[in-house]
Coordinates of C-alpha atoms in Angstrom, one line a residue:
M1 CA -21.8 -9.8 10.6
R2 CA -23.4 -8.9 13.6
R3 CA -25.2 -5.6 13.5
V4 CA -24.9 -3.3 16.8
E5 CA -28.1 -1.5 17.5
P6 CA -27.5 2.2 19.0
M7 CA -28.0 2.4 22.6
E8 CA -31.8 3.8 23.4
G9 CA -31.8 7.8 23.5
Y10 CA -28.6 7.9 21.4
G11 CA -29.9 7.3 17.8
P12 CA -29.5 10.0 14.8
A13 CA -33.4 10.8 15.5
S14 CA -33.0 11.4 19.0
R15 CA -29.8 13.5 18.3
R16 CA -31.8 15.5 15.7
R17 CA -34.6 16.1 18.4
R18 CA -32.3 17.2 21.1
S19 CA -30.6 19.7 18.6
M20 CA -33.9 20.9 17.6
V21 CA -35.0 21.4 21.2
R22 CA -31.7 23.2 22.1
R23 CA -32.2 25.7 19.2
K24 CA -35.8 26.7 20.2
E25 CA -34.6 27.3 23.8
M26 CA -33.8 31.1 23.4
P27 CA -34.0 33.5 26.3
L28 CA -36.4 36.3 26.0
W29 CA -33.9 38.9 26.6
Q30 CA -32.3 37.5 23.3
E31 CA -35.5 36.6 21.0
L32 CA -37.3 39.8 21.9
P33 CA -34.5 42.2 20.2
L34 CA -34.2 39.7 17.4
L35 CA -37.9 39.9 16.4
L36 CA -37.9 43.7 17.0
V37 CA -35.2 43.7 14.4
V38 CA -36.7 41.6 12.0
A39 CA -40.1 43.4 12.0
F40 CA -38.0 46.8 11.6
C41 CA -36.2 45.3 8.6
L42 CA -39.7 43.8 6.9
A43 CA -41.1 47.4 7.6
V44 CA -38.5 49.2 5.9
L45 CA -38.7 46.9 3.0
I46 CA -42.2 47.2 2.5
R47 CA -41.9 51.1 2.7
T48 CA -39.1 51.2 0.3
F49 CA -40.5 48.9 -2.4
L50 CA -44.1 48.2 -1.9
V51 CA -46.4 50.3 0.2
Q52 CA -45.9 53.5 2.2
A53 CA -48.0 55.6 4.5
F54 CA -48.1 59.5 3.7
Y55 CA -49.7 62.2 6.0
I56 CA -51.8 64.9 4.5
P57 CA -50.3 68.4 5.6
S58 CA -52.8 70.7 3.6
G59 CA -56.2 71.1 2.3
S60 CA -55.7 71.1 -1.4
M61 CA -57.4 67.9 -1.8
E62 CA -60.4 68.6 0.5
N63 CA -63.0 67.1 0.7
T64 CA -61.6 63.9 -0.8
L65 CA -58.8 64.1 1.6
L66 CA -58.8 66.1 4.8
V67 CA -55.7 67.6 6.8
K68 CA -54.3 65.0 9.1
D69 CA -55.6 62.0 7.0
R70 CA -53.2 59.0 6.3
V71 CA -53.3 57.3 3.0
L72 CA -51.6 54.2 1.8
V73 CA -49.7 54.7 -1.4
N74 CA -48.9 51.7 -3.6
K75 CA -45.2 52.5 -5.1
V76 CA -45.2 49.6 -7.2
I77 CA -47.9 50.2 -9.5
Y78 CA -46.5 52.9 -11.9
D79 CA -43.4 50.7 -12.5
M80 CA -45.6 48.5 -14.4
R81 CA -48.1 51.0 -16.3
D82 CA -48.6 54.9 -16.6
P83 CA -50.9 56.8 -14.2
V84 CA -54.9 56.8 -15.2
R85 CA -56.8 59.9 -15.4
G86 CA -58.8 60.6 -12.2
E87 CA -56.4 58.7 -9.9
V88 CA -54.7 60.3 -6.9
V89 CA -51.2 60.2 -7.3
V90 CA -48.3 61.3 -4.9
F91 CA -45.4 62.7 -6.9
R92 CA -42.1 64.7 -6.3
G93 CA -42.5 68.2 -7.3
D94 CA -39.6 70.1 -9.2
E95 CA -38.1 73.4 -8.7
N96 CA -41.2 74.9 -10.0
W97 CA -43.5 73.7 -7.4
T98 CA -43.9 75.5 -4.1
P99 CA -44.3 73.6 -0.9
E100 CA -47.8 73.1 0.4
V101 CA -46.8 72.0 4.1
T102 CA -48.9 74.6 6.3
E103 CA -48.5 72.9 9.8
P104 CA -45.4 74.0 12.0
V105 CA -42.6 71.5 12.5
S106 CA -40.7 71.1 15.6
N107 CA -36.9 71.1 15.2
T108 CA -36.3 69.4 18.7
F109 CA -33.7 66.6 19.0
A110 CA -36.6 64.1 19.8
A111 CA -38.7 65.3 17.0
K112 CA -36.0 65.1 14.5
L113 CA -35.3 61.4 15.7
G114 CA -39.0 60.6 15.6
R115 CA -39.5 62.0 12.0
T116 CA -36.0 59.9 10.9
I117 CA -37.7 56.7 12.2
G118 CA -41.0 57.3 11.0
D119 CA -39.6 58.0 7.5
L120 CA -37.5 54.8 7.6
V121 CA -40.7 52.7 8.3
G122 CA -43.2 55.0 6.2
V123 CA -45.1 56.7 8.7
S124 CA -43.6 60.1 8.7
R125 CA -44.9 63.5 7.2
P126 CA -44.1 64.1 3.5
G127 CA -41.2 66.0 2.5
E128 CA -41.5 69.3 1.4
R129 CA -41.5 68.4 -2.5
D130 CA -44.0 65.4 -2.1
F131 CA -47.5 66.6 -3.4
I132 CA -50.5 64.7 -3.7
K133 CA -53.0 65.6 -6.4
R134 CA -55.4 63.8 -8.9
V135 CA -54.3 63.2 -12.5
I136 CA -56.6 65.2 -14.9
G137 CA -54.4 64.9 -18.2
L138 CA -52.2 62.3 -19.7
P139 CA -49.1 63.0 -22.5
G140 CA -50.9 64.3 -25.4
D141 CA -54.0 65.4 -23.9
K142 CA -55.4 69.1 -24.3
V143 CA -56.6 70.4 -21.0
S144 CA -58.2 74.0 -20.3
C145 CA -60.9 75.6 -18.6
C146 CA -63.7 76.5 -18.9
D147 CA -66.7 75.2 -20.8
A148 CA -70.1 76.7 -20.6
K149 CA -70.9 74.9 -17.5
G150 CA -67.4 76.1 -15.7
R151 CA -66.1 72.6 -16.0
I152 CA -62.6 71.5 -16.9
M153 CA -62.1 70.3 -20.5
V154 CA -60.1 67.4 -21.7
N155 CA -59.7 67.1 -25.5
G156 CA -62.9 69.3 -25.7
V157 CA -65.0 67.5 -23.7
G158 CA -66.5 68.8 -20.2
I159 CA -65.8 66.7 -17.1
D160 CA -68.7 66.7 -14.3
E161 CA -66.4 66.5 -11.1
S162 CA -68.7 65.3 -8.5
Y163 CA -66.0 65.3 -5.9
I164 CA -65.7 68.7 -5.9
A165 CA -67.8 70.4 -3.3
D166 CA -69.6 73.6 -3.5
G167 CA -67.5 76.3 -2.4
F168 CA -64.2 74.6 -3.0
N169 CA -64.1 75.4 -6.8
S170 CA -61.8 78.5 -7.8
D171 CA -63.5 81.8 -8.8
P172 CA -64.0 81.9 -12.5
N173 CA -63.6 85.7 -12.6
A174 CA -60.4 85.9 -10.6
P175 CA -57.5 87.6 -12.7
A176 CA -55.1 85.1 -13.9
N177 CA -52.0 85.0 -11.9
P178 CA -48.8 83.1 -13.0
N179 CA -47.6 82.1 -9.3
Q180 CA -51.0 81.5 -7.6
C181 CA -53.7 79.4 -9.0
T182 CA -56.5 81.6 -7.9
S183 CA -58.6 81.7 -11.1
R184 CA -60.5 78.6 -12.4
K185 CA -59.7 79.7 -16.0
F186 CA -56.5 78.8 -17.7
T187 CA -55.2 78.8 -21.2
E188 CA -55.2 75.5 -22.8
V189 CA -52.1 73.0 -22.3
I190 CA -51.2 70.1 -24.2
V191 CA -49.6 67.9 -22.0
P192 CA -46.0 67.0 -23.0
Q193 CA -44.6 63.6 -23.6
G194 CA -43.6 62.2 -20.4
E195 CA -45.7 64.3 -18.3
M196 CA -49.0 64.3 -16.5
F197 CA -51.4 67.1 -15.6
V198 CA -52.5 67.1 -11.9
M199 CA -54.9 69.3 -10.0
G200 CA -56.1 69.4 -6.2
D201 CA -59.7 68.7 -5.6
H202 CA -59.9 71.9 -3.6
R203 CA -59.5 74.3 -6.9
A204 CA -59.6 77.4 -4.5
V205 CA -56.6 76.9 -2.6
S206 CA -55.0 74.1 -4.5
Q207 CA -51.2 75.2 -6.0
D208 CA -51.2 72.6 -9.2
A209 CA -50.4 72.1 -12.7
R210 CA -52.8 75.0 -13.8
C211 CA -49.9 77.6 -12.6
Q212 CA -46.9 75.3 -11.7
G213 CA -47.1 73.3 -14.8
P214 CA -47.1 69.4 -15.9
V215 CA -44.9 67.1 -13.9
P216 CA -42.7 64.3 -15.1
I217 CA -44.5 60.8 -15.0
S218 CA -41.0 59.6 -13.9
N219 CA -41.4 61.9 -10.6
A220 CA -44.6 59.8 -9.5
I221 CA -43.8 57.9 -6.3
G222 CA -47.2 55.8 -6.3
R223 CA -50.9 55.8 -6.4
A224 CA -52.7 56.8 -3.3
F225 CA -55.5 53.8 -2.8
V226 CA -57.0 54.0 0.5
I227 CA -57.4 56.2 3.7
V228 CA -56.3 54.4 6.5
W229 CA -56.3 56.9 9.3
P230 CA -58.4 58.2 11.2
S231 CA -60.6 55.1 11.2
S232 CA -63.9 57.0 10.9
R233 CA -62.8 58.0 7.5
F234 CA -61.5 54.4 6.3
T235 CA -62.3 54.2 2.6
S236 CA -60.7 53.6 -0.6
L237 CA -59.6 56.1 -3.2
S238 CA -61.1 54.7 -6.5
V239 CA -61.2 56.3 -9.9
P240 CA -64.5 58.5 -10.1
D241 CA -67.0 56.9 -12.3
V242 CA -66.8 60.0 -14.8
W243 CA -63.1 59.4 -15.5
K244 CA -63.9 55.6 -15.9
A245 CA -66.6 56.5 -18.5
Y246 CA -64.4 59.1 -20.2
A247 CA -61.8 56.6 -20.5
V248 CA -64.1 53.9 -22.5
D249 CA -64.8 56.6 -25.0
H250 CA -61.4 58.2 -25.0
P251 CA -59.0 55.5 -24.7
T252 CA -55.9 57.5 -26.1
A253 CA -54.7 61.0 -26.1
A254 CA -55.7 63.4 -28.5
A255 CA -52.1 64.5 -29.7
P256 CA -50.0 61.5 -31.0
L257 CA -46.8 60.7 -29.0
L258 CA -43.4 60.7 -30.7
E259 CA -42.4 57.5 -28.8
P260 CA -43.4 55.3 -25.7
V261 CA -42.5 56.4 -22.4
S262 CA -39.9 53.8 -21.2
K263 CA -40.7 51.8 -17.9
K264 CA -38.0 50.6 -15.4
S265 CA -38.4 47.2 -14.3
P266 CA -39.5 46.4 -11.0
A267 CA -38.3 42.9 -11.1
T268 CA -35.2 43.6 -9.2
E269 CA -36.5 45.0 -6.2
V270 CA -39.9 42.8 -5.9
F271 CA -38.6 39.3 -6.7
A272 CA -35.5 40.0 -4.1
L273 CA -38.3 40.3 -1.3
P274 CA -38.8 36.7 -1.2
F275 CA -35.2 35.9 -0.6
L276 CA -34.8 38.6 2.0
L277 CA -38.0 37.4 3.8
S278 CA -36.4 33.8 3.6
A279 CA -33.4 35.0 5.2
A280 CA -35.1 36.7 8.2
L281 CA -37.4 33.9 8.9
S282 CA -34.5 31.5 9.0
A283 CA -32.6 33.7 11.6
R284 CA -35.7 33.5 13.3
S285 CA -36.0 29.9 13.5
G286 CA -32.5 29.2 13.9
L287 CA -32.2 27.2 10.7
P288 CA -29.2 27.4 8.7
F289 CA -29.7 29.4 5.5
R290 CA -28.3 26.8 3.0
T291 CA -28.8 23.8 1.5
R292 CA -27.8 20.3 2.5
R293 CA -25.3 18.5 0.2
R294 CA -26.4 15.2 -0.9
R295 CA -24.1 12.0 -0.1
L296 CA -23.4 10.1 -3.4
P297 CA -23.7 6.3 -2.5
S298 CA -20.0 4.8 -2.4

């Protein structure tokens, strides 16, 4: 049988090339909004599941963190493990915690709209119940102050906190006040199961677990791991050496736990991201988000 050759320019390969060219020819006025929507969706996904920027509104963590600093917070890490002593953690305070936001907030429509959009992409101010402190004690730890040198004691060991600057420690002679952390001294606390004892680095002004009590580990939003703004203060927020050394000598708490704290699995959120990103990229390139059906030989 005589084979009929396709006319030049009308073969399957040519049709595929012309189809790809047509798909790539998207007007700028259509392409730009699509790119903006994809970028916004990616920012929301990253802010929701992975990393979020937080604004520092008060001086309770000076001089480690200053007012108006911005830090990046890893939101996945505590889905996989518990906090570690010495880490800087962002958490949601319960009803016992007094808000620390000290700067006035505008309530105009434009300001509210900006805060709403900023919250979606993770660059807004923290909520009134969001706090940032340093982890001092874990479940079962005995935390108190002070030893003969005026240091915090964890399980009977004094901690040399070099990150607390002179003049930023609380007054050891101030009278105890159950509603204000004005005194360095406080009664020994055994951290309850499933909770953590947190304190600000500026002990003279920080309202923390000394007077407001430990907070549930389940309230942890994530670990602050780097200062990103202003650029002159760009630095990592690593665990201080004193806490690393303490962890080597005291890997477990002094008091035994009744049962391990359950962990919620991050698998659903983390492993869904690649599929969502694939869908977004498919929309950008114009390729259909489906698999081709294979034709069986007849």
